[in-house]
Short mmCIF file of C-alpha atoms and ligand atoms in Angstrom, two decimals:
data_model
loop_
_atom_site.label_atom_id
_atom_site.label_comp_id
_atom_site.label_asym_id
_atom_site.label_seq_id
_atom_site.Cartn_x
_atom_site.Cartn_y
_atom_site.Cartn_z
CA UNK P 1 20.70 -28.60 -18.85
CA UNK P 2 20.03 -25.35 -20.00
CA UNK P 3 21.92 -22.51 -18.36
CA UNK P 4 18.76 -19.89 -18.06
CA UNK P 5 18.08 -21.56 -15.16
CA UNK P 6 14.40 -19.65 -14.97
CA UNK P 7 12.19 -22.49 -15.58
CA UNK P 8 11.13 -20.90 -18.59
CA UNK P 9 9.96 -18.33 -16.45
CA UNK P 10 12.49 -15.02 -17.72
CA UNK P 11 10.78 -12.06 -16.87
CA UNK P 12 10.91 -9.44 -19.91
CA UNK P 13 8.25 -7.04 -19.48
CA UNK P 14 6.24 -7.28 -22.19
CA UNK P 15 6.53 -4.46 -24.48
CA UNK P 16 3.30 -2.11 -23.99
CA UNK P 17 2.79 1.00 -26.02
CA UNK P 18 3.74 3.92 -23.81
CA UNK P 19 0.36 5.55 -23.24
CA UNK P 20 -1.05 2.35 -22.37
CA UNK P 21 -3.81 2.85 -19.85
CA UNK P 22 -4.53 1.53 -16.44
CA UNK P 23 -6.59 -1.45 -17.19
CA UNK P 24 -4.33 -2.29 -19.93
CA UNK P 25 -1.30 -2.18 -17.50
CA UNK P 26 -3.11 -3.85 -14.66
CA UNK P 27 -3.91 -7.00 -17.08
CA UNK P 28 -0.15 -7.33 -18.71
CA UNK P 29 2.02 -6.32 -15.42
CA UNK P 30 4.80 -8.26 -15.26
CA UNK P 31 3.92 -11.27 -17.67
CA UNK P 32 6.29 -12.79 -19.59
CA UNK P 33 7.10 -13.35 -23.31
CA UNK P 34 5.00 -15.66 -24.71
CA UNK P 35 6.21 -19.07 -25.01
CA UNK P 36 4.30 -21.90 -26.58
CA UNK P 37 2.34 -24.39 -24.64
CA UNK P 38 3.44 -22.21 -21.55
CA UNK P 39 0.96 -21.08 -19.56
CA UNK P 40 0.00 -16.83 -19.72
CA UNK P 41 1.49 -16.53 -16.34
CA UNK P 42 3.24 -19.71 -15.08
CA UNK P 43 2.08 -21.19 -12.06
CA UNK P 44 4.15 -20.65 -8.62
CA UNK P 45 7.54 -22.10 -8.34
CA UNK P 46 8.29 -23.87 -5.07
CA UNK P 47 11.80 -24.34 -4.45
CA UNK P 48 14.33 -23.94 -1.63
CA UNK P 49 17.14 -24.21 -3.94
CA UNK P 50 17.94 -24.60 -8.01
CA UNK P 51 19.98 -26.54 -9.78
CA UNK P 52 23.48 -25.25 -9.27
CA UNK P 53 26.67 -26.55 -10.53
CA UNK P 54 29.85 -24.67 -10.52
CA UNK P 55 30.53 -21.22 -9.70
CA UNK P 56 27.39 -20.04 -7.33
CA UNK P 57 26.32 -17.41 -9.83
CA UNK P 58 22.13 -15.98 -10.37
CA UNK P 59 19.66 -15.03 -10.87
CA UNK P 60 18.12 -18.69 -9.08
CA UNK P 61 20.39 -19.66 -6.40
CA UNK P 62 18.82 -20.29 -2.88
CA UNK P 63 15.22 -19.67 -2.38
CA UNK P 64 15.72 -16.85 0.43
CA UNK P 65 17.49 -14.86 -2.33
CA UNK P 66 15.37 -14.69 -5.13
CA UNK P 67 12.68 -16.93 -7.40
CA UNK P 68 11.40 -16.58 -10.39
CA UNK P 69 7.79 -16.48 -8.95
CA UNK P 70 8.38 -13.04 -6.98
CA UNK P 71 10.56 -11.50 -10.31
CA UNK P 72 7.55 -11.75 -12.59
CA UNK P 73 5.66 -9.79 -9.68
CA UNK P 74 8.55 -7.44 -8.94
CA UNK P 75 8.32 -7.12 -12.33
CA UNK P 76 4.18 -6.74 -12.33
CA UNK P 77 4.46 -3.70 -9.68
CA UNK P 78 7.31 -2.14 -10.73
CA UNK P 79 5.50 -1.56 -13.75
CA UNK P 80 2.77 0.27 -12.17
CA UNK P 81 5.34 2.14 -9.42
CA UNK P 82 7.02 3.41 -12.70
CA UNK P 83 5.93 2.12 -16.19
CA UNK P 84 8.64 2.95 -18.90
CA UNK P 85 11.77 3.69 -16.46
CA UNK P 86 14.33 0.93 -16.51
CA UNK P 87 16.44 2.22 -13.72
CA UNK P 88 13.85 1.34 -10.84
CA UNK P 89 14.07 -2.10 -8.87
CA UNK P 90 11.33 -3.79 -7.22
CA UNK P 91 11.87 -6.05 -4.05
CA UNK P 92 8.54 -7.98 -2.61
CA UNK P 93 8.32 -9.00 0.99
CA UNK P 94 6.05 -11.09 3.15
CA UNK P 95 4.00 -8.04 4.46
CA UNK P 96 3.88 -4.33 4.29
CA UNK P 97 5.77 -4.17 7.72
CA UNK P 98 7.88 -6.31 6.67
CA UNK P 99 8.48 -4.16 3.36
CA UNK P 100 8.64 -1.00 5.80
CA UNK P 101 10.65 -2.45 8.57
CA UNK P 102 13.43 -3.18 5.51
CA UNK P 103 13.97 0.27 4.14
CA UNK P 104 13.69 1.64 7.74
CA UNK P 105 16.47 -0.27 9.45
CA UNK P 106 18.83 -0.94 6.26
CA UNK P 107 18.71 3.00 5.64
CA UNK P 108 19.71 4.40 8.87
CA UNK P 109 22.31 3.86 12.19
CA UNK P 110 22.92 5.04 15.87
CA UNK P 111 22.81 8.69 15.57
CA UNK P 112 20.15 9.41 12.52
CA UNK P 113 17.32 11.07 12.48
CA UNK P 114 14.48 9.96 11.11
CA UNK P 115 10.71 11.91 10.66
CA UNK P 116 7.72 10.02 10.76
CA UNK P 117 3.85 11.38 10.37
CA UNK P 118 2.44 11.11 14.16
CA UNK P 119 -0.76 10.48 12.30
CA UNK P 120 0.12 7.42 9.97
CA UNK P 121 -0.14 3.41 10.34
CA UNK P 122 -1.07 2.16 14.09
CA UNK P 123 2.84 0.01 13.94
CA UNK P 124 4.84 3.14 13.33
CA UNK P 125 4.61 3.91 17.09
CA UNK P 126 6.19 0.15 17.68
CA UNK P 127 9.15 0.69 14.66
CA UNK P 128 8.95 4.19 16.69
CA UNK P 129 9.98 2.51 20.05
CA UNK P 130 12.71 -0.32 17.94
CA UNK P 131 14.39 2.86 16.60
CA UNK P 132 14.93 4.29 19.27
CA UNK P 133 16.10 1.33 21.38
CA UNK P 134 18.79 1.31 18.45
CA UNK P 135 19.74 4.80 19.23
CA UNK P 136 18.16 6.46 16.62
CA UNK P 137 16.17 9.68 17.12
CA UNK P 138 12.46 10.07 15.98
CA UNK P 139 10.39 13.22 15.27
CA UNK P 140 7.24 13.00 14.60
CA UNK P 141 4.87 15.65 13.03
CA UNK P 142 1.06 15.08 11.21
CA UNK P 143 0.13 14.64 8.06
CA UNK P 144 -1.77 17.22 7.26
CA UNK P 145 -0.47 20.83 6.06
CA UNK P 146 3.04 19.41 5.16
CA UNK P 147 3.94 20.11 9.09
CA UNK P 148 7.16 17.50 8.61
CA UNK P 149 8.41 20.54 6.83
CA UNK P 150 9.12 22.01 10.19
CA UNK P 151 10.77 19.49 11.98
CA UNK P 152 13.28 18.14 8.83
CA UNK P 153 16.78 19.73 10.02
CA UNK P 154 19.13 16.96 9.64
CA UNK P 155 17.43 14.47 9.27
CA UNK P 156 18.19 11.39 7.81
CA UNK P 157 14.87 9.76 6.71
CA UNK P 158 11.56 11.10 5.87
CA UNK P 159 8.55 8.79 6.25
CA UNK P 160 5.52 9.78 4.48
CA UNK P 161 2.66 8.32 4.53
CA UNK P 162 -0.64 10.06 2.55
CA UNK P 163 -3.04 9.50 2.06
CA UNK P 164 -2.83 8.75 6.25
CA UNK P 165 -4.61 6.03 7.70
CA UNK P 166 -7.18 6.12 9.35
CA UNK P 167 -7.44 10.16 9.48
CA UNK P 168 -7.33 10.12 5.40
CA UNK P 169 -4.86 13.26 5.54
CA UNK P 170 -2.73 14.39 2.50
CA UNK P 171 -0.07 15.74 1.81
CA UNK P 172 2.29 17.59 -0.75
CA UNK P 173 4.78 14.54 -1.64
CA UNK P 174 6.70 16.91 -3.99
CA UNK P 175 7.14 19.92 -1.71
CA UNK P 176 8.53 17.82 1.22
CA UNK P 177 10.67 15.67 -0.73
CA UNK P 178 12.53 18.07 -2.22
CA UNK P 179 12.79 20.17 1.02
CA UNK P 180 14.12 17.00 2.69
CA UNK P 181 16.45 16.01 -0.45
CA UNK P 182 17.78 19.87 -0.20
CA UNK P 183 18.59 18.76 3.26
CA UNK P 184 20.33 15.55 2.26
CA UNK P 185 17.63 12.92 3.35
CA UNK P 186 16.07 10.10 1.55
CA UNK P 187 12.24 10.19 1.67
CA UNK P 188 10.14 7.13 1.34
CA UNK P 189 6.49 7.14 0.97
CA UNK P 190 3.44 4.58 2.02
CA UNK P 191 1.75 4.05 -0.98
CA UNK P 192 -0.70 0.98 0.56
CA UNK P 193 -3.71 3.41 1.00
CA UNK P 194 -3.94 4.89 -3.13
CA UNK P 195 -2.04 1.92 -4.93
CA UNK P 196 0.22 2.87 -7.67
CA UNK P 197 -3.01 3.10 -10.06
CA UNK P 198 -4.06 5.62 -7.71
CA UNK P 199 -0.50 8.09 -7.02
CA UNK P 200 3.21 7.48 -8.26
CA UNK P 201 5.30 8.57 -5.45
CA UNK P 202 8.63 8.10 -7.25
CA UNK P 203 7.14 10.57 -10.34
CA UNK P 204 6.68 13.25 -7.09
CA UNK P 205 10.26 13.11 -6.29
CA UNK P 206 10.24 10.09 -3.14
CA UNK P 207 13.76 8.01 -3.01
CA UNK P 208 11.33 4.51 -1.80
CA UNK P 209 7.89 3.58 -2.18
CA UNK P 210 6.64 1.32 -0.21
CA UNK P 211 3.26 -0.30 0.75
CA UNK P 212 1.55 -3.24 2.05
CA UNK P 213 0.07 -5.22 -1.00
CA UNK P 214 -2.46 -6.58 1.73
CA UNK P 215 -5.11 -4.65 1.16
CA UNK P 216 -6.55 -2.65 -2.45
CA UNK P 217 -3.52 -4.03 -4.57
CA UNK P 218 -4.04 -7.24 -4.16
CA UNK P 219 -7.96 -6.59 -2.52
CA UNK P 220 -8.52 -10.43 -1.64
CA UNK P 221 -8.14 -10.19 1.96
CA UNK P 222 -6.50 -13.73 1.51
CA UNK P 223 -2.60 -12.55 1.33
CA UNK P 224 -0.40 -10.29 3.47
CA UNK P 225 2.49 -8.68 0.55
CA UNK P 226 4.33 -5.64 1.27
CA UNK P 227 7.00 -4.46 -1.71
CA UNK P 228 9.75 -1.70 -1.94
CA UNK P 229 10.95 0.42 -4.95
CA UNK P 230 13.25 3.01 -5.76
CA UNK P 231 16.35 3.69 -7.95
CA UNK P 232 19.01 0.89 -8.59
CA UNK P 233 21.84 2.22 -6.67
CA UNK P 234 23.29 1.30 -3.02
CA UNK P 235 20.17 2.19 -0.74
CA UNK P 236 17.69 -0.16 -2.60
CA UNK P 237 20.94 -2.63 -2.60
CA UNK P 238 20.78 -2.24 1.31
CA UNK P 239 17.00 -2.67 0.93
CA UNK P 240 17.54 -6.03 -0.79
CA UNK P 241 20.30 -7.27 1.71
CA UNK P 242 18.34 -6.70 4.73
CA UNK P 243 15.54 -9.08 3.02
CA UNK P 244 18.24 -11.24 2.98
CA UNK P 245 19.19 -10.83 6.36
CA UNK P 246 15.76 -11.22 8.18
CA UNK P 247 14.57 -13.53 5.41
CA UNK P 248 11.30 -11.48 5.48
CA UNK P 249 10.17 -13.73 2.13
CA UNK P 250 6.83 -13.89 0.31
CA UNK P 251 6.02 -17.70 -0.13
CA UNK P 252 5.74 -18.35 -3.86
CA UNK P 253 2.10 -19.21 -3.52
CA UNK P 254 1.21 -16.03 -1.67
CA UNK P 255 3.25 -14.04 -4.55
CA UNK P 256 1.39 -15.70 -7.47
CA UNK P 257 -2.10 -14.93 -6.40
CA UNK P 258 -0.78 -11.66 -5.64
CA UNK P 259 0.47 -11.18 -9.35
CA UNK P 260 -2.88 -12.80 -10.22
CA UNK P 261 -4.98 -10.32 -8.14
CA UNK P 262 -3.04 -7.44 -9.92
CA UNK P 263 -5.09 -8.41 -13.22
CA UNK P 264 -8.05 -6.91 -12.18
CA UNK P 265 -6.38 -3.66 -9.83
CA UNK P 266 -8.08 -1.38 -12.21
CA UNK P 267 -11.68 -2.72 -12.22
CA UNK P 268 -11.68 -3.11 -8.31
CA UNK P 269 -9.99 0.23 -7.88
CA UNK P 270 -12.48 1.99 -10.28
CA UNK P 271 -15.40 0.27 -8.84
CA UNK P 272 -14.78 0.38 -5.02
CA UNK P 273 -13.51 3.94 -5.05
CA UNK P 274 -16.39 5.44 -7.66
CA UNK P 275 -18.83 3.70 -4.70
CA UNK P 276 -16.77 5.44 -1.98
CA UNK P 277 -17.59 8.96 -3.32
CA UNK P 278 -21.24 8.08 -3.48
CA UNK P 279 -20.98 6.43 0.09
CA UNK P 280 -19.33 9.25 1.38
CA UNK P 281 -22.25 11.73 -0.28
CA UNK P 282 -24.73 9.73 1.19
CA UNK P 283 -23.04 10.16 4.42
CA UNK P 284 -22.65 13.55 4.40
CA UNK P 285 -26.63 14.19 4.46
CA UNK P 286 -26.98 12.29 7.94
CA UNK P 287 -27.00 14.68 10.84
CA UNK P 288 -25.13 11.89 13.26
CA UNK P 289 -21.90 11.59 10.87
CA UNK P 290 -19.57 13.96 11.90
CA UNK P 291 -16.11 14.16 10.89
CA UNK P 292 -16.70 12.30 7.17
CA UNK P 293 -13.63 12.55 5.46
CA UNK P 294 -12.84 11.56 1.25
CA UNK P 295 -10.54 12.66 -0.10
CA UNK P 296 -12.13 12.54 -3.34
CA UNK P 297 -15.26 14.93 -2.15
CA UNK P 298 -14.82 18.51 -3.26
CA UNK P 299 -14.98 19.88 -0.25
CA UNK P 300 -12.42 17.96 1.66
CA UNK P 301 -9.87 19.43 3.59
CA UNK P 302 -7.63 17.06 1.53
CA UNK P 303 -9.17 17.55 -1.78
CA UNK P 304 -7.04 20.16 -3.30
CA UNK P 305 -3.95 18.62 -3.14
CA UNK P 306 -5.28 15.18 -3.24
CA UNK P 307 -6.54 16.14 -6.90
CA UNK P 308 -2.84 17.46 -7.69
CA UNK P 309 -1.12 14.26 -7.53
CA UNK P 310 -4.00 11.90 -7.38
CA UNK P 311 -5.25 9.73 -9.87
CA UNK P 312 -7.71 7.96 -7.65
CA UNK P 313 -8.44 8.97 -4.25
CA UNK P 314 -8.77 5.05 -2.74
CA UNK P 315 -11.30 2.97 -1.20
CA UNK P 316 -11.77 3.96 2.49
CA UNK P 317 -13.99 6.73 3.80
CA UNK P 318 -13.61 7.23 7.68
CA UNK P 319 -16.40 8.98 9.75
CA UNK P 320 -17.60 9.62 13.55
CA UNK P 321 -20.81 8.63 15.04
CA UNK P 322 -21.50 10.18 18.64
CA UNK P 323 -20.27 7.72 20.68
CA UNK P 324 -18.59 4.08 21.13
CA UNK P 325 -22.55 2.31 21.44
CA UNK P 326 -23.61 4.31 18.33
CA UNK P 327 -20.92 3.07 16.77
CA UNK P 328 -21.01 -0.69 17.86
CA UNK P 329 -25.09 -0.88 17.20
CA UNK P 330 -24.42 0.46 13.80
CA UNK P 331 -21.75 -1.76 12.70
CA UNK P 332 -23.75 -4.82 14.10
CA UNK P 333 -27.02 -3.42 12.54
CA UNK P 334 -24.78 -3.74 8.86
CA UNK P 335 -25.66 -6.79 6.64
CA UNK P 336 -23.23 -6.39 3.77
CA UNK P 337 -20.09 -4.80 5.30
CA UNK P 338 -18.31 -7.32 7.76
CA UNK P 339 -16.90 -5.79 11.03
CA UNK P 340 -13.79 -6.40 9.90
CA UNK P 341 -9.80 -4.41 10.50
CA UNK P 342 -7.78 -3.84 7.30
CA UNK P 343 -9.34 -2.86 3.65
CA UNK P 344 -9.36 -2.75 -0.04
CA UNK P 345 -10.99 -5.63 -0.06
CA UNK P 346 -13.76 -6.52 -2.87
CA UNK P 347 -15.66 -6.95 0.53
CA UNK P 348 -16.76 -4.10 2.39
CA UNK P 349 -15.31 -3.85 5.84
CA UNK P 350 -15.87 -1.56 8.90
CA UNK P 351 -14.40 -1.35 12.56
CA UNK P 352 -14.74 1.42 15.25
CA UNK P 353 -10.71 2.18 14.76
CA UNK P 354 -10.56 2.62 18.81
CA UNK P 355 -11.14 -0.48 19.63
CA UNK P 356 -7.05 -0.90 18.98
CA UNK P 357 -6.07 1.72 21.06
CA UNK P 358 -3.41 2.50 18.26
CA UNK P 359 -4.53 5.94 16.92
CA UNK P 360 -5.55 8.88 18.26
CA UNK P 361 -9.42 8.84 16.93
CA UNK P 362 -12.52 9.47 18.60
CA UNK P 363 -14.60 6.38 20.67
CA UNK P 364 -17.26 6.43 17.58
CA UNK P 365 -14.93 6.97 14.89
CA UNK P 366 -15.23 4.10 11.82
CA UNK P 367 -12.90 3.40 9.02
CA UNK P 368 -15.22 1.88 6.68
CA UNK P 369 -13.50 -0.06 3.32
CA UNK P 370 -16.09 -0.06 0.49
CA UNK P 371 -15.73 -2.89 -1.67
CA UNK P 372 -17.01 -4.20 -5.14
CA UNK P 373 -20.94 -4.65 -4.14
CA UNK P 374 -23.55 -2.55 -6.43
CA UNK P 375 -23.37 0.48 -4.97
CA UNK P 376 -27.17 1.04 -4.16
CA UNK P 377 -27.39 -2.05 -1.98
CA UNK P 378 -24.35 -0.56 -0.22
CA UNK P 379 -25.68 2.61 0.39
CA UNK P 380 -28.73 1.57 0.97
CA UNK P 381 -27.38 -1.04 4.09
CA UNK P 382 -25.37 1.64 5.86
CA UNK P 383 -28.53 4.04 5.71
CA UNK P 384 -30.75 1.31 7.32
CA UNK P 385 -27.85 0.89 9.78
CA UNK P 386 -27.54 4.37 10.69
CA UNK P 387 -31.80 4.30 11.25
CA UNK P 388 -31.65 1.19 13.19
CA UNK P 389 -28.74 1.81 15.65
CA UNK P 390 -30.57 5.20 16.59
CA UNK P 391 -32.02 6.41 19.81
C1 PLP Y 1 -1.76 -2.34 6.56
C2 PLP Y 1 -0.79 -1.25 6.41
C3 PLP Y 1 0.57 -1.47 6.61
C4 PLP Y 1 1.13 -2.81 7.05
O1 PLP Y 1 0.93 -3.81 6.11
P1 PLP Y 1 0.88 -5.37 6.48
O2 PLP Y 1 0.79 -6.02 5.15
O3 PLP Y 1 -0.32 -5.58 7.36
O4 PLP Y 1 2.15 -5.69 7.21
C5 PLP Y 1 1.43 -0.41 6.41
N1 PLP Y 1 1.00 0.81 6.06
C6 PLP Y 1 -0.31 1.07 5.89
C7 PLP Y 1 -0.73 2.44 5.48
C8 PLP Y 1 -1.24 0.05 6.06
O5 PLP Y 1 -2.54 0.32 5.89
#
C-alpha cells in the first residue's frame, strides 16, 4: 500500500503564471498535477473512513475530518479568495450558514461583543437571537455609510456583509477593518453576493471570508456550499474544529459539482452581471420602478465605493413596484425568470422579498437574479411584464 493515502488525488495547485486572469483561474482552480490515465479532475470520493494502519496520522483519516474531494475544492476557492498567498487555508461546509454559523460561534464566548449589519442576510436575526441566548452581546448597525464604525468599541467580532442583501448596500471593507483591528477585533466578511471573481475581502484587510457557494459561485441552483478562509493561525484552527464538532460536512458529491461549477465562474459571472447593468438601465426608464438599485450603475448610491474595491458588481438588481399586487401580477406575468428565492443562478429568478417577513423592505419590493439568457429576451420579458401587470 502506498502511504500517500490520497487516492491519487494530492492537491498541488497547479502552477499558474501570476497575472493569470479570471477565466484562466476559474478553469484551473484547484486541479491537480497531471497524472496519466487520471482523469483532469477526479471524480468524487465517497468514503466514511481510509485505510488506516498504525499511528492515526492525515491527511485521510475519518470522513467528518477531511477528504480528498473537498481539498481539491478548498484548494479551487482558496485560489480565487487569494491566488499566490500560501499562508491562507480554506475550509468548505455544507451551506453558507453553516460556513457562517462556524466562524461565528468558534470565534467568540459569554461576554463578547459582536457587530453585525442590521441590513444583511434574513438568518442573521436568528444567529442574532442564538448569540445572545449564549450570552453574547449584539449591535447591530446598516450597511450603508460604514455606520458599524460607530458602534465598534470593544468589540470582539465584526460581521460585514456588502454588497448587502437584498438592499444591495456597500461598504468600505478597508476602512472598517482596520478601525475594528485598531480596536482588537477580527472582522469577517460575506462574500456570497460578489464571489471572489468579483471582490477579495482578505486583499481589503478582513481576518475571514466567508460565503454561501449556493448561489453565483457555484450558479446551478442544484447545491447548497458555504466555505471559510483566512490566515493559518489559531482562529481558522477554531474554524476547522467547530466543523468538526457540528459535523457541518459537504457530501463529496455536492463538493465535486461544486469544484466543477467553478470552471465556468468567469463566463457566468461576466455574462449574468454585464445583463444586470443593462436590466437595471432598462429599469430605470419605467416610471413604476422606484427604488432600483446596482451597484454597478453610475449613479448608485453604492457606486463609488463599489468601483474602489470591486471587480464585478454581481448578479442581482433589487427594485420596488407600488404595491404587493403590482408586484405579484408582474412576477406571474414573467415567462423567463422563475418566481423563485435565492440567486446567481444561470436561471433568472425573482421574488417579492416580503413575502419572508425577514427584511425590512417595502410590500412591492423584488430582488430579481439575472441569469445567463441573451440579454434582449430578458429585457424584453420583464418590460412586457411591467405592461401587462399594469392598471
Ligand atoms: C444565501 C446566503 C447565505 C446563506 O447561505 P446558504 O448556503 O443558504 O446557507 C448567507 N449570506 C448571504 C449573503 C446569502 O445570500
Amino acid at each position: 500500500m502506498s502511504d500517500s493515502a490520497t487516492n491519487g488525488h494530492d492537491a498541488a495547485r497547479t502552477a499558474l503564471p501570476p497575472d493569470a486572469g479570471d477565466g484562466t483561474r476559474a478553469v484551473r482552480a484547484g486541479l491537480p498535477e497531471p497524472v496519466k490515465h487520471e482523469p483532469t479532475l477526479p471524480g468524487p470520493v465517497f468514503a466514511a473512513h481510509f485505510h488506516l494502519p498504525g499511528d492515526p496520522t492525515g491527511p485521510y483519516t475519518y470522513g467528518r475530518d477531511e477528504n480528498p474531494t473537498w481539498t481539491l475544492l478548498e484548494d479551487a476557492i482558496g485560489g480565487l479568495e487569494a491566488p499566490g498567498r500560501d499562508d491562507v487555508e480554506t475550509l468548505v461546509f455544507a451551506s453558507g450558514m453553516a460556513a457562517i454559523s462556524s466562524v461565528l460561534f468558534s470565534q467568540v464566548k459569554a461576554g463578547d461583543v459582536v457587530v453585525l449589519p442590521s441590513d444583511g442576510y434574513q438568518v442573521l436575526p436568528l444567529v442574532r437571537a442564538q448569540l445572545e441566548a449564549y450570552g453574547v452581546e449584539v449591535r447591530t448597525a446598516p450597511t450603508g455609510q460604514d455606520a458599524q464604525l460607530d458602534v465598534l468599541d470593544g468589540a470582539r467580532l465584526l460581521w460585514i456583509e456588502t454588497p448587502s442583501n437584498p438592499g444591495l448596500d456597500v461598504c468600505d471593507v478597508r476602512r472598517l477593518a482596520e478601525a475594528a483591528q485598531a480596536r482588537g477585533a477580527l472582522v469577517a466578511v460575506d462574500n456570497t453576493l460578489a464571489t471572489p471573481l468579483g471582490q477579495r475581502p482578505l486583499e481589503l484587510g478582513a481576518d475571514f471570508v466567508v460565503a454561501s457557494g449556493t448561489k453565483q459561485l457555484t450558479g446551478h441552483g442544484d447545491i447548497l456550499l458555504g466555505y471559510v478562509a483566512g490566515r493559518t493561525g489559531a482562529p481558522m484552527t477554531a474554524v476547522r474544529r467547530w466543523r468538526k464538532i457540528v459535523g457541518a460536512i459537504p457530501g463529496p458529491m455536492e463538493a465535486w459539482l461544486a469544484h466543477r461549477s467553478l470552471a465556468t465562474l468567469q463566463l457566468r459571472a461576466d455574462r449574468q452581471n454585464a445583463t444586470a447593468l443593462r436590466v437595471a438601465e432598462a429599469l430605470r426608464s419605467r416610471p413604476e420602478v422606484t427604488g432600483l438599485r446596482y451597484p454597478g450603475l453610475p449613479d448608485d448610491p453604492s457606486h463609488e465605493i463599489a468601483s474602489r474595491q470591486m471587480r464585478r458588481y454581481g448578479c442581482v438588481v433589487s427594485f420596488t413596484l407600488p404595491s404587493r399586487d403590482r408586484a405579484d401580477r408582474f412576477l406571474d406575468a414573467l415567462r423567463l425568470v422563475d418566481d423563485a428565492t435565492s440567486f446567481g443562478g444561470v436561471r433568472s429568478t425573482a421574488e417579492r422579498r416580503g413575502r419572508w417577513g425577514g427584511d425590512a423592505v417595502p410590500e412591492g419590493f423584488v430582488r430579481l437574479s439575472v441569469g445567463a439568457e441573451d440579454p434582449e429576451d430578458l429585457v424584453a420579458d420583464l418590460l412586457r411584464a411591467l405592461d401587462a401587470s399594469a392598471g
